[in-house]
Amino acid sequence: MDYKRDPGVTVPMQLIINMPELQENPFKERIVQSFSEDGEGNLSFNDFVDMFSVLSETAPRELKAIYAFKIYDFNSDNFICKSDLEQTLNKLTKEDLTEEEVMLVCEKVIDEADMDADGKLGFTDFENMISKAPDFLSTFHIRI
Amino acid sequence: FQKNSRKQQQHPGLEVMEDSQNIQHRLPQHDALTASPDLKTETSLEDLGDHQLRAMPCSMQQKRFLSRQLNTSTRREVASWVTWHQKRCRAYRQLQEGIWNFARICQLWKASLDEIEAVFGPGIQSYFSFLKLLLFINFLAGLLIICFILLPVTISHDTTSFLKGPSAELECMNYSSDISHRSSWQHLQDIFTGDGYLEHSYLFYGAYRVKEDNKNNYNVHLAYLLSILGYLFASFLWILLRMTASLVQWLMLRWEFKPYNSTRIFTEWDFCIQSPEVATLNQRSIYNGFKIDLAEQTRRMQKRQRTRKQLSQLYLLRLLINGVILLLMAAAFYCIHLATEVSQQDASSSSVVNQYLPPLVISIANVLLPFLFHALAQLEGCSPNTEVNLTLVRCMTLKLSTLGIFLFFLGHRVLCTGSRNSPQCQLCGYNKLYQCWETHIGQEMYKMTVFSFLTTLAFAFLISLPRRLLAKHSSCALAHWLGKEEFLVPHNVLDIVAAQTVIWTGIFFCPLLPLLGCVVIFLTFYIKKYTLFQNCQPSTQLFRASHSKFLFQIMLLLGLFLACMSLGYVISSIRPSQPCGLFANYSTPWQAVPKAMSHLSTSAMLVLDYATSNVFCFLLLMLLSLILTVYISQAQANRKEIERLKKQRVQCVQEKWCLIKKLTLQLVNLP
């Protein structure tokens, strides 16, 4: 196999999410899926480099916001709807919050961030909200 | 009003959405994810800079392809100087990036800071970055002093006896630098007290002397004053710059702009975490955060329903608690006063413990009282966040005011600040028991610095270590309740800021104190890192890195003010000691400046006279207040504009849904 001319090798998702940098991350499957070309989570070398380049310290904020939106959009419909939010929250708190509390928090989030009142967060809403969060750049990066 | 109107619109919006799904798919999607760079035209390709190329959300392969196209495109006829200019810009930017990358690799402690961030998170890492910062500040001070003061003084070394000034009294010149009668045990004690060999070395002010009829053009007195004052002023400017950089972020966090819950879900998980225990703790603290927020909502509802009687009771309780806190602080001040008196009784022959009494009492006060503050704050009935912040503010006030009170009592005793006419002070202008009072004050500052380092060491090895061993090997209820120590960032930062304040205050009396400070900070970094990794568990209170920068800068600024105030008072109003030091023949150290200025030309003197006159200051003040008024009114106008734009946005949303409804109805009614 000539790796230089035809680098068609892909690494399966199971190997990548067992990396020490990603192991403890609750969103590891989504991260790997959003950078893979086939959407299944199998990364070629270029995809792998892309992933760590976007998650590095010096990536620009806009680029990180774009990929963060992709990661948190679980059903890949280009909107973060209520079910996406519920899944995010459950992964974050390992399902410790009761259903009622989860619903309350998700409603609050949509209340605060939804600008065009369609009941879900589009990319502009997300980016607007992220721009007001000073912690985003320092938490959304993986150090290799 | 806004929330209600939005809620009303959500229901028709959701209804209409089911009808208009098809229409929305036909509408153009302004989605950055679906914008493909292949659709860009050739002209816009040429305009892409490297920076914009980096921020594009496509894969590296496509970016490489695009940048290759950019570099080799010769479609347009451009002037040769344009391409040359572009090439030069690109080379310059690459050079900048190369230097920047190289500097990032060579940073001090980079590996340790990365390790701490990976295991404990950016909040705790900010404390260690702050330590690094203070190390550089002190190193800069040390460098300045060595270059501008120490080297010139050692070069023009004066071994002759002191020239007596015109108003010298015999009783005020009774200072001997004879250290031959000291035993080796005393020499060991001298390291801790700054007496003996250290007292007459270049560590303290007393050893700096120059010949009076110096033929060199270098005015050492002026250099001494101006380098110290200039360094303090530069530190002030620099802290101010860093504060304003984080002030904007802090303003954004105010409740008007704060989309708190939404950002919390998306930005609170730290992607750097690699160890499972820290992950569990992080997850628990996020969970606690949500619980606290939900509890806060119910609390707010309860608060609205409080009766008048309950409210008045609560205010009375709060007043009482504040009164108790003030009483406690007054008691601490009295203890410090007693300790200062005892330690200054007989300066030359008292034991080491006696001399260390004031720093000891200050440390005890600063360890015990925060516990009481914490307990009292819980009775006040505030939300947990307010409670933590309030305790922090009180601890900060306590630390800085204990230091200030100590300096006040020391000055009262050594410099006779309140009692100029007492028999000891009338002759020399300062207490004649302290023949070289600057060195004496310098020794006090030196002792405080050494003591703070010893405290750090003692806490690390005598308290944290046994606590960890107890928690690990014993199973009694006490050990379980104590647990391992938690690394509380704000309190550690307060300690280091207090130490830095001492260094800043002592820089006039003990010029090489910043270098000692460098050594102390360097060792403190490794001791704290050891404590963190071996004896501490990650704190359950997530300390946000974004709040920390602003908080640290404010603490540092307050410390700097304290140091500057005390130094300013000493430099401008106290008679320097006569048998030692640089300013022996001046009435105050500041006199060196007018004396040096009298050698300037008459036109320069005229300009300076005008610049320091009352009229000019008044005009400057008027100008500054005018500029301030302009900025404040601009900020108010911006705020009103933001409110107006918010209302406009709500109206636009309502219009959009009306239009979509109309359009759907029209399309549904089409044949």
mmCIF file of N, CA, C and O in Angstrom, chain A residues 20-21 24-26 31 46 49-50 57 63 66-67 72 78 85 88-89 92-94 96-97 101 105 108-109 111-112 114-118 129 132-136 139-143, chain B residues 6-7 17 31 33 54-57 59-61 104 114 117 257 259-263 265-267 269-272 274 276 279 283-284 287 290-291 294 297 544 546 649 653 656-657:
data_model
loop_
_atom_site.group_PDB
_atom_site.id
_atom_site.type_symbol
_atom_site.label_atom_id
_atom_site.label_comp_id
_atom_site.label_asym_id
_atom_site.label_seq_id
_atom_site.Cartn_x
_atom_site.Cartn_y
_atom_site.Cartn_z
ATOM 1 N N PRO A 20 -6.494 8.632 25.213
ATOM 2 C CA PRO A 20 -6.586 9.277 26.545
ATOM 3 C C PRO A 20 -7.131 10.691 26.495
ATOM 4 O O PRO A 20 -7.792 11.135 27.430
ATOM 5 N N GLU A 21 -6.870 11.409 25.351
ATOM 6 C CA GLU A 21 -7.367 12.781 25.293
ATOM 7 C C GLU A 21 -8.873 12.827 25.196
ATOM 8 O O GLU A 21 -9.511 13.798 25.604
ATOM 9 N N GLU A 24 -12.414 10.647 28.470
ATOM 10 C CA GLU A 24 -13.333 11.085 29.514
ATOM 11 C C GLU A 24 -14.363 12.067 29.006
ATOM 12 O O GLU A 24 -15.168 12.566 29.779
ATOM 13 N N ASN A 25 -14.341 12.371 27.728
ATOM 14 C CA ASN A 25 -15.229 13.396 27.204
ATOM 15 C C ASN A 25 -16.616 12.806 26.942
ATOM 16 O O ASN A 25 -16.739 11.810 26.246
ATOM 17 N N PRO A 26 -17.672 13.394 27.456
ATOM 18 C CA PRO A 26 -19.002 12.817 27.215
ATOM 19 C C PRO A 26 -19.460 12.923 25.769
ATOM 20 O O PRO A 26 -20.360 12.204 25.352
ATOM 21 N N ILE A 31 -17.986 14.109 18.579
ATOM 22 C CA ILE A 31 -16.824 14.821 18.041
ATOM 23 C C ILE A 31 -16.253 14.056 16.856
ATOM 24 O O ILE A 31 -16.022 14.623 15.784
ATOM 25 N N ASN A 46 -6.328 12.770 7.232
ATOM 26 C CA ASN A 46 -6.649 14.200 7.091
ATOM 27 C C ASN A 46 -7.745 14.626 8.049
ATOM 28 O O ASN A 46 -7.679 15.689 8.649
ATOM 29 N N VAL A 49 -6.281 14.974 11.504
ATOM 30 C CA VAL A 49 -5.536 16.228 11.678
ATOM 31 C C VAL A 49 -6.487 17.403 11.777
ATOM 32 O O VAL A 49 -6.307 18.308 12.596
ATOM 33 N N ASP A 50 -7.542 17.372 10.938
ATOM 34 C CA ASP A 50 -8.556 18.427 11.004
ATOM 35 C C ASP A 50 -9.128 18.543 12.397
ATOM 36 O O ASP A 50 -9.271 19.635 12.949
ATOM 37 N N GLU A 57 -5.384 25.057 20.552
ATOM 38 C CA GLU A 57 -5.526 26.351 21.231
ATOM 39 C C GLU A 57 -5.635 27.509 20.287
ATOM 40 O O GLU A 57 -6.232 28.519 20.600
ATOM 41 N N LEU A 63 -14.262 29.353 13.755
ATOM 42 C CA LEU A 63 -14.161 27.966 13.320
ATOM 43 C C LEU A 63 -14.607 27.025 14.424
ATOM 44 O O LEU A 63 -15.367 26.068 14.198
ATOM 45 N N ILE A 66 -18.355 26.987 14.728
ATOM 46 C CA ILE A 66 -19.014 26.202 13.674
ATOM 47 C C ILE A 66 -19.003 24.719 14.024
ATOM 48 O O ILE A 66 -20.027 24.024 13.965
ATOM 49 N N TYR A 67 -17.827 24.223 14.435
ATOM 50 C CA TYR A 67 -17.754 22.796 14.727
ATOM 51 C C TYR A 67 -18.442 22.439 16.037
ATOM 52 O O TYR A 67 -18.964 21.329 16.175
ATOM 53 N N TYR A 72 -22.876 19.546 18.807
ATOM 54 C CA TYR A 72 -24.036 19.488 19.694
ATOM 55 C C TYR A 72 -25.336 19.227 18.956
ATOM 56 O O TYR A 72 -26.370 19.043 19.590
ATOM 57 N N ASN A 78 -29.084 20.673 11.288
ATOM 58 C CA ASN A 78 -28.633 22.059 11.274
ATOM 59 C C ASN A 78 -29.372 22.953 12.250
ATOM 60 O O ASN A 78 -29.359 24.168 12.113
ATOM 61 N N LEU A 85 -30.836 19.321 22.982
ATOM 62 C CA LEU A 85 -30.456 19.910 24.270
ATOM 63 C C LEU A 85 -30.609 18.910 25.391
ATOM 64 O O LEU A 85 -29.764 18.827 26.288
ATOM 65 N N THR A 88 -27.748 16.549 25.259
ATOM 66 C CA THR A 88 -26.521 17.194 25.749
ATOM 67 C C THR A 88 -26.509 17.233 27.262
ATOM 68 O O THR A 88 -25.523 16.870 27.910
ATOM 69 N N LEU A 89 -27.635 17.678 27.829
ATOM 70 C CA LEU A 89 -27.694 17.825 29.277
ATOM 71 C C LEU A 89 -27.546 16.482 29.981
ATOM 72 O O LEU A 89 -26.848 16.358 30.986
ATOM 73 N N LEU A 92 -23.998 15.463 29.940
ATOM 74 C CA LEU A 92 -23.185 16.273 30.845
ATOM 75 C C LEU A 92 -23.338 15.828 32.286
ATOM 76 O O LEU A 92 -22.372 15.739 33.030
ATOM 77 N N THR A 93 -24.587 15.595 32.699
ATOM 78 C CA THR A 93 -24.795 15.294 34.108
ATOM 79 C C THR A 93 -24.950 13.808 34.353
ATOM 80 O O THR A 93 -25.348 13.400 35.435
ATOM 81 N N LYS A 94 -24.685 12.975 33.327
ATOM 82 C CA LYS A 94 -24.798 11.507 33.435
ATOM 83 C C LYS A 94 -26.174 11.129 33.973
ATOM 84 O O LYS A 94 -26.298 10.265 34.827
ATOM 85 N N ASP A 96 -28.291 12.473 35.949
ATOM 86 C CA ASP A 96 -28.602 12.590 37.372
ATOM 87 C C ASP A 96 -29.772 13.512 37.632
ATOM 88 O O ASP A 96 -30.428 13.434 38.661
ATOM 89 N N LEU A 97 -30.050 14.427 36.719
ATOM 90 C CA LEU A 97 -31.167 15.344 36.921
ATOM 91 C C LEU A 97 -32.465 14.631 36.571
ATOM 92 O O LEU A 97 -32.512 13.795 35.673
ATOM 93 N N GLU A 101 -36.621 18.478 35.754
ATOM 94 C CA GLU A 101 -35.563 19.481 35.823
ATOM 95 C C GLU A 101 -34.906 19.660 34.461
ATOM 96 O O GLU A 101 -34.592 20.773 34.052
ATOM 97 N N VAL A 105 -34.662 23.190 32.423
ATOM 98 C CA VAL A 105 -33.408 23.811 31.987
ATOM 99 C C VAL A 105 -33.412 24.015 30.480
ATOM 100 O O VAL A 105 -33.018 25.078 29.987
ATOM 101 N N LYS A 108 -35.469 26.915 29.522
ATOM 102 C CA LYS A 108 -34.785 28.159 29.851
ATOM 103 C C LYS A 108 -33.743 28.506 28.798
ATOM 104 O O LYS A 108 -33.588 29.662 28.402
ATOM 105 N N VAL A 109 -33.010 27.468 28.363
ATOM 106 C CA VAL A 109 -31.957 27.710 27.376
ATOM 107 C C VAL A 109 -32.565 28.252 26.095
ATOM 108 O O VAL A 109 -32.087 29.236 25.523
ATOM 109 N N ASP A 111 -35.400 29.739 25.715
ATOM 110 C CA ASP A 111 -35.889 31.077 26.018
ATOM 111 C C ASP A 111 -34.817 32.141 25.879
ATOM 112 O O ASP A 111 -35.024 33.192 25.290
ATOM 113 N N GLU A 112 -33.639 31.814 26.463
ATOM 114 C CA GLU A 112 -32.590 32.817 26.487
ATOM 115 C C GLU A 112 -31.950 33.017 25.130
ATOM 116 O O GLU A 112 -31.542 34.104 24.789
ATOM 117 N N ASP A 114 -32.928 31.699 21.862
ATOM 118 C CA ASP A 114 -33.623 31.653 20.590
ATOM 119 C C ASP A 114 -34.021 33.058 20.175
ATOM 120 O O ASP A 114 -34.849 33.692 20.807
ATOM 121 N N MET A 115 -33.464 33.546 19.096
ATOM 122 C CA MET A 115 -33.763 34.914 18.675
ATOM 123 C C MET A 115 -34.955 34.992 17.751
ATOM 124 O O MET A 115 -35.685 35.950 17.765
ATOM 125 N N ASP A 116 -35.134 33.980 16.899
ATOM 126 C CA ASP A 116 -36.205 34.108 15.914
ATOM 127 C C ASP A 116 -37.436 33.283 16.268
ATOM 128 O O ASP A 116 -38.272 33.023 15.419
ATOM 129 N N ALA A 117 -37.508 32.890 17.529
ATOM 130 C CA ALA A 117 -38.750 32.311 18.063
ATOM 131 C C ALA A 117 -39.270 31.138 17.268
ATOM 132 O O ALA A 117 -40.462 30.999 17.049
ATOM 133 N N ASP A 118 -38.373 30.270 16.776
ATOM 134 C CA ASP A 118 -38.885 29.078 16.104
ATOM 135 C C ASP A 118 -38.747 27.843 16.979
ATOM 136 O O ASP A 118 -38.935 26.729 16.509
ATOM 137 N N MET A 129 -24.809 33.428 21.142
ATOM 138 C CA MET A 129 -24.704 33.053 22.544
ATOM 139 C C MET A 129 -23.258 32.736 22.916
ATOM 140 O O MET A 129 -22.778 33.130 23.974
ATOM 141 N N LYS A 132 -20.868 35.566 23.732
ATOM 142 C CA LYS A 132 -20.953 36.212 25.031
ATOM 143 C C LYS A 132 -20.355 35.364 26.135
ATOM 144 O O LYS A 132 -20.393 35.734 27.295
ATOM 145 N N ALA A 133 -19.846 34.199 25.777
ATOM 146 C CA ALA A 133 -19.302 33.305 26.809
ATOM 147 C C ALA A 133 -17.785 33.418 26.798
ATOM 148 O O ALA A 133 -17.139 32.949 25.874
ATOM 149 N N PRO A 134 -17.199 34.008 27.815
ATOM 150 C CA PRO A 134 -15.742 34.172 27.796
ATOM 151 C C PRO A 134 -14.977 32.874 28.016
ATOM 152 O O PRO A 134 -13.810 32.799 27.694
ATOM 153 N N ASP A 135 -15.669 31.848 28.524
ATOM 154 C CA ASP A 135 -14.954 30.600 28.843
ATOM 155 C C ASP A 135 -14.797 29.685 27.660
ATOM 156 O O ASP A 135 -14.089 28.702 27.742
ATOM 157 N N PHE A 136 -15.499 29.977 26.561
ATOM 158 C CA PHE A 136 -15.613 29.012 25.469
ATOM 159 C C PHE A 136 -14.248 28.606 24.922
ATOM 160 O O PHE A 136 -13.960 27.428 24.759
ATOM 161 N N THR A 139 -12.322 26.289 27.349
ATOM 162 C CA THR A 139 -12.787 24.930 27.621
ATOM 163 C C THR A 139 -12.866 24.085 26.359
ATOM 164 O O THR A 139 -12.730 22.873 26.422
ATOM 165 N N PHE A 140 -13.097 24.716 25.203
ATOM 166 C CA PHE A 140 -13.269 23.947 23.980
ATOM 167 C C PHE A 140 -11.923 23.743 23.300
ATOM 168 O O PHE A 140 -11.731 24.121 22.151
ATOM 169 N N HIS A 141 -10.982 23.180 24.040
ATOM 170 C CA HIS A 141 -9.767 22.805 23.335
ATOM 171 C C HIS A 141 -9.155 21.594 24.002
ATOM 172 O O HIS A 141 -9.299 21.369 25.191
ATOM 173 N N ILE A 142 -8.483 20.799 23.211
ATOM 174 C CA ILE A 142 -7.843 19.586 23.702
ATOM 175 C C ILE A 142 -6.354 19.786 23.555
ATOM 176 O O ILE A 142 -5.868 20.192 22.506
ATOM 177 N N ARG A 143 -5.651 19.491 24.604
ATOM 178 C CA ARG A 143 -4.217 19.655 24.542
ATOM 179 C C ARG A 143 -3.580 18.301 24.247
ATOM 180 O O ARG A 143 -3.851 17.330 24.909
ATOM 181 N N ARG B 6 -42.949 36.930 23.314
ATOM 182 C CA ARG B 6 -42.300 35.838 22.588
ATOM 183 C C ARG B 6 -43.008 34.530 22.819
ATOM 184 O O ARG B 6 -43.143 33.702 21.940
ATOM 185 N N LYS B 7 -43.505 34.344 24.052
ATOM 186 C CA LYS B 7 -44.201 33.090 24.355
ATOM 187 C C LYS B 7 -45.476 33.004 23.526
ATOM 188 O O LYS B 7 -45.843 31.955 23.051
ATOM 189 N N MET B 17 -45.171 26.193 11.574
ATOM 190 C CA MET B 17 -44.006 25.452 11.097
ATOM 191 C C MET B 17 -44.375 24.147 10.445
ATOM 192 O O MET B 17 -43.786 23.747 9.457
ATOM 193 N N ASP B 31 -26.573 29.126 5.972
ATOM 194 C CA ASP B 31 -25.918 28.305 6.960
ATOM 195 C C ASP B 31 -24.453 28.176 6.610
ATOM 196 O O ASP B 31 -24.121 27.735 5.520
ATOM 197 N N LEU B 33 -22.408 26.069 7.488
ATOM 198 C CA LEU B 33 -21.948 24.695 7.285
ATOM 199 C C LEU B 33 -22.141 24.237 5.859
ATOM 200 O O LEU B 33 -21.376 23.453 5.334
ATOM 201 N N ARG B 54 -7.783 30.367 7.105
ATOM 202 C CA ARG B 54 -7.741 29.505 8.277
ATOM 203 C C ARG B 54 -9.080 29.342 8.931
ATOM 204 O O ARG B 54 -9.381 28.317 9.522
ATOM 205 N N ALA B 55 -9.894 30.417 8.880
ATOM 206 C CA ALA B 55 -11.166 30.368 9.598
ATOM 207 C C ALA B 55 -12.265 29.702 8.795
ATOM 208 O O ALA B 55 -13.399 29.657 9.222
ATOM 209 N N MET B 56 -11.941 29.171 7.621
ATOM 210 C CA MET B 56 -12.994 28.550 6.824
ATOM 211 C C MET B 56 -13.269 27.137 7.279
ATOM 212 O O MET B 56 -12.344 26.372 7.561
ATOM 213 N N PRO B 57 -14.525 26.745 7.319
ATOM 214 C CA PRO B 57 -14.871 25.435 7.869
ATOM 215 C C PRO B 57 -14.806 24.324 6.855
ATOM 216 O O PRO B 57 -15.737 23.575 6.687
ATOM 217 N N SER B 59 -12.169 21.122 5.030
ATOM 218 C CA SER B 59 -11.103 20.251 5.494
ATOM 219 C C SER B 59 -9.744 20.795 5.060
ATOM 220 O O SER B 59 -9.648 21.672 4.207
ATOM 221 N N MET B 60 -8.696 20.229 5.630
ATOM 222 C CA MET B 60 -7.330 20.725 5.363
ATOM 223 C C MET B 60 -6.962 20.555 3.909
ATOM 224 O O MET B 60 -6.273 21.374 3.334
ATOM 225 N N GLN B 61 -7.453 19.467 3.322
ATOM 226 C CA GLN B 61 -7.126 19.227 1.919
ATOM 227 C C GLN B 61 -7.616 20.368 1.055
ATOM 228 O O GLN B 61 -6.895 20.895 0.204
ATOM 229 N N ARG B 104 6.608 30.490 22.548
ATOM 230 C CA ARG B 104 5.691 29.641 23.302
ATOM 231 C C ARG B 104 6.390 28.391 23.804
ATOM 232 O O ARG B 104 6.077 27.881 24.856
ATOM 233 N N ASP B 114 0.885 22.937 31.823
ATOM 234 C CA ASP B 114 0.036 22.079 31.003
ATOM 235 C C ASP B 114 -0.461 20.888 31.801
ATOM 236 O O ASP B 114 -1.632 20.498 31.709
ATOM 237 N N GLU B 117 -3.167 21.946 34.136
ATOM 238 C CA GLU B 117 -4.427 22.222 33.463
ATOM 239 C C GLU B 117 -5.117 20.934 33.066
ATOM 240 O O GLU B 117 -6.335 20.817 33.149
ATOM 241 N N PHE B 257 -26.925 41.180 30.081
ATOM 242 C CA PHE B 257 -26.475 40.539 28.851
ATOM 243 C C PHE B 257 -26.228 39.049 29.024
ATOM 244 O O PHE B 257 -25.794 38.402 28.102
ATOM 245 N N PRO B 259 -26.615 35.379 29.076
ATOM 246 C CA PRO B 259 -27.420 34.192 28.790
ATOM 247 C C PRO B 259 -26.823 33.024 29.555
ATOM 248 O O PRO B 259 -26.209 32.148 28.970
ATOM 249 N N TYR B 260 -27.014 33.055 30.860
ATOM 250 C CA TYR B 260 -26.194 32.220 31.718
ATOM 251 C C TYR B 260 -26.397 30.732 31.527
ATOM 252 O O TYR B 260 -25.461 29.975 31.404
ATOM 253 N N ASN B 261 -27.669 30.343 31.516
ATOM 254 C CA ASN B 261 -27.925 28.906 31.452
ATOM 255 C C ASN B 261 -27.491 28.312 30.137
ATOM 256 O O ASN B 261 -26.955 27.215 30.075
ATOM 257 N N SER B 262 -27.749 29.056 29.078
ATOM 258 C CA SER B 262 -27.444 28.477 27.775
ATOM 259 C C SER B 262 -25.942 28.319 27.583
ATOM 260 O O SER B 262 -25.490 27.286 27.115
ATOM 261 N N THR B 263 -25.185 29.337 28.007
ATOM 262 C CA THR B 263 -23.748 29.164 27.817
ATOM 263 C C THR B 263 -23.227 28.068 28.730
ATOM 264 O O THR B 263 -22.276 27.383 28.393
ATOM 265 N N ILE B 265 -24.455 25.190 29.490
ATOM 266 C CA ILE B 265 -24.534 23.842 28.916
ATOM 267 C C ILE B 265 -23.421 23.626 27.915
ATOM 268 O O ILE B 265 -22.823 22.561 27.841
ATOM 269 N N PHE B 266 -23.118 24.660 27.131
ATOM 270 C CA PHE B 266 -22.204 24.430 26.014
ATOM 271 C C PHE B 266 -20.758 24.707 26.345
ATOM 272 O O PHE B 266 -19.871 24.273 25.648
ATOM 273 N N THR B 267 -20.489 25.491 27.391
ATOM 274 C CA THR B 267 -19.091 25.870 27.600
ATOM 275 C C THR B 267 -18.531 25.407 28.926
ATOM 276 O O THR B 267 -17.390 25.684 29.221
ATOM 277 N N TRP B 269 -18.172 22.211 30.159
ATOM 278 C CA TRP B 269 -17.351 20.993 30.216
ATOM 279 C C TRP B 269 -15.971 21.286 29.661
ATOM 280 O O TRP B 269 -15.833 21.742 28.545
ATOM 281 N N ASP B 270 -14.937 20.962 30.447
ATOM 282 C CA ASP B 270 -13.581 21.245 30.026
ATOM 283 C C ASP B 270 -13.045 20.076 29.218
ATOM 284 O O ASP B 270 -12.878 18.974 29.746
ATOM 285 N N PHE B 271 -12.773 20.323 27.934
ATOM 286 C CA PHE B 271 -12.363 19.236 27.064
ATOM 287 C C PHE B 271 -10.965 18.720 27.356
ATOM 288 O O PHE B 271 -10.542 17.732 26.787
ATOM 289 N N CYS B 272 -10.237 19.428 28.242
ATOM 290 C CA CYS B 272 -8.852 19.012 28.497
ATOM 291 C C CYS B 272 -8.735 17.876 29.490
ATOM 292 O O CYS B 272 -7.671 17.342 29.706
ATOM 293 N N GLN B 274 -8.434 14.577 31.471
ATOM 294 C CA GLN B 274 -8.039 13.238 31.033
ATOM 295 C C GLN B 274 -8.149 12.184 32.123
ATOM 296 O O GLN B 274 -8.053 11.009 31.826
ATOM 297 N N PRO B 276 -10.185 10.096 35.117
ATOM 298 C CA PRO B 276 -11.596 9.803 35.425
ATOM 299 C C PRO B 276 -12.099 10.479 36.698
ATOM 300 O O PRO B 276 -13.256 10.896 36.749
ATOM 301 N N ALA B 279 -12.937 13.942 35.953
ATOM 302 C CA ALA B 279 -14.140 13.997 35.126
ATOM 303 C C ALA B 279 -15.384 13.857 35.993
ATOM 304 O O ALA B 279 -16.359 14.603 35.822
ATOM 305 N N GLN B 283 -18.249 16.665 36.485
ATOM 306 C CA GLN B 283 -19.656 16.392 36.186
ATOM 307 C C GLN B 283 -20.520 16.693 37.406
ATOM 308 O O GLN B 283 -21.600 17.264 37.281
ATOM 309 N N ARG B 284 -19.995 16.367 38.593
ATOM 310 C CA ARG B 284 -20.763 16.644 39.814
ATOM 311 C C ARG B 284 -20.922 18.145 40.026
ATOM 312 O O ARG B 284 -21.961 18.601 40.454
ATOM 313 N N TYR B 287 -23.492 19.428 37.703
ATOM 314 C CA TYR B 287 -24.800 19.035 38.228
ATOM 315 C C TYR B 287 -25.207 19.932 39.397
ATOM 316 O O TYR B 287 -26.335 20.406 39.466
ATOM 317 N N PHE B 290 -26.351 23.326 38.207
ATOM 318 C CA PHE B 290 -27.727 23.364 37.729
ATOM 319 C C PHE B 290 -28.713 23.321 38.880
ATOM 320 O O PHE B 290 -29.712 24.038 38.910
ATOM 321 N N LYS B 291 -28.402 22.461 39.857
ATOM 322 C CA LYS B 291 -29.296 22.360 41.021
ATOM 323 C C LYS B 291 -29.393 23.695 41.748
ATOM 324 O O LYS B 291 -30.466 24.139 42.147
ATOM 325 N N LEU B 294 -31.543 26.108 39.833
ATOM 326 C CA LEU B 294 -32.968 25.828 39.980
ATOM 327 C C LEU B 294 -33.452 26.224 41.372
ATOM 328 O O LEU B 294 -34.537 26.777 41.530
ATOM 329 N N GLN B 297 -34.005 29.927 41.619
ATOM 330 C CA GLN B 297 -35.282 30.422 41.104
ATOM 331 C C GLN B 297 -36.363 30.364 42.165
ATOM 332 O O GLN B 297 -37.112 31.319 42.381
ATOM 333 N N ARG B 544 -14.063 29.582 38.014
ATOM 334 C CA ARG B 544 -14.009 29.932 36.606
ATOM 335 C C ARG B 544 -12.780 30.763 36.286
ATOM 336 O O ARG B 544 -12.479 31.733 36.948
ATOM 337 N N SER B 546 -12.383 32.768 33.878
ATOM 338 C CA SER B 546 -12.658 34.101 33.367
ATOM 339 C C SER B 546 -12.854 35.098 34.489
ATOM 340 O O SER B 546 -12.492 36.256 34.371
ATOM 341 N N ARG B 649 -35.951 43.868 17.549
ATOM 342 C CA ARG B 649 -35.782 42.468 17.155
ATOM 343 C C ARG B 649 -37.052 41.689 17.419
ATOM 344 O O ARG B 649 -37.483 40.869 16.608
ATOM 345 N N VAL B 653 -39.362 39.734 14.650
ATOM 346 C CA VAL B 653 -39.759 38.323 14.725
ATOM 347 C C VAL B 653 -41.262 38.178 14.559
ATOM 348 O O VAL B 653 -41.751 37.310 13.823
ATOM 349 N N LYS B 656 -42.140 38.629 10.974
ATOM 350 C CA LYS B 656 -41.771 37.471 10.143
ATOM 351 C C LYS B 656 -42.814 36.372 10.249
ATOM 352 O O LYS B 656 -43.234 35.786 9.249
ATOM 353 N N TRP B 657 -43.264 36.093 11.497
ATOM 354 C CA TRP B 657 -44.237 35.013 11.628
ATOM 355 C C TRP B 657 -45.572 35.385 10.997
ATOM 356 O O TRP B 657 -46.260 34.522 10.426
#
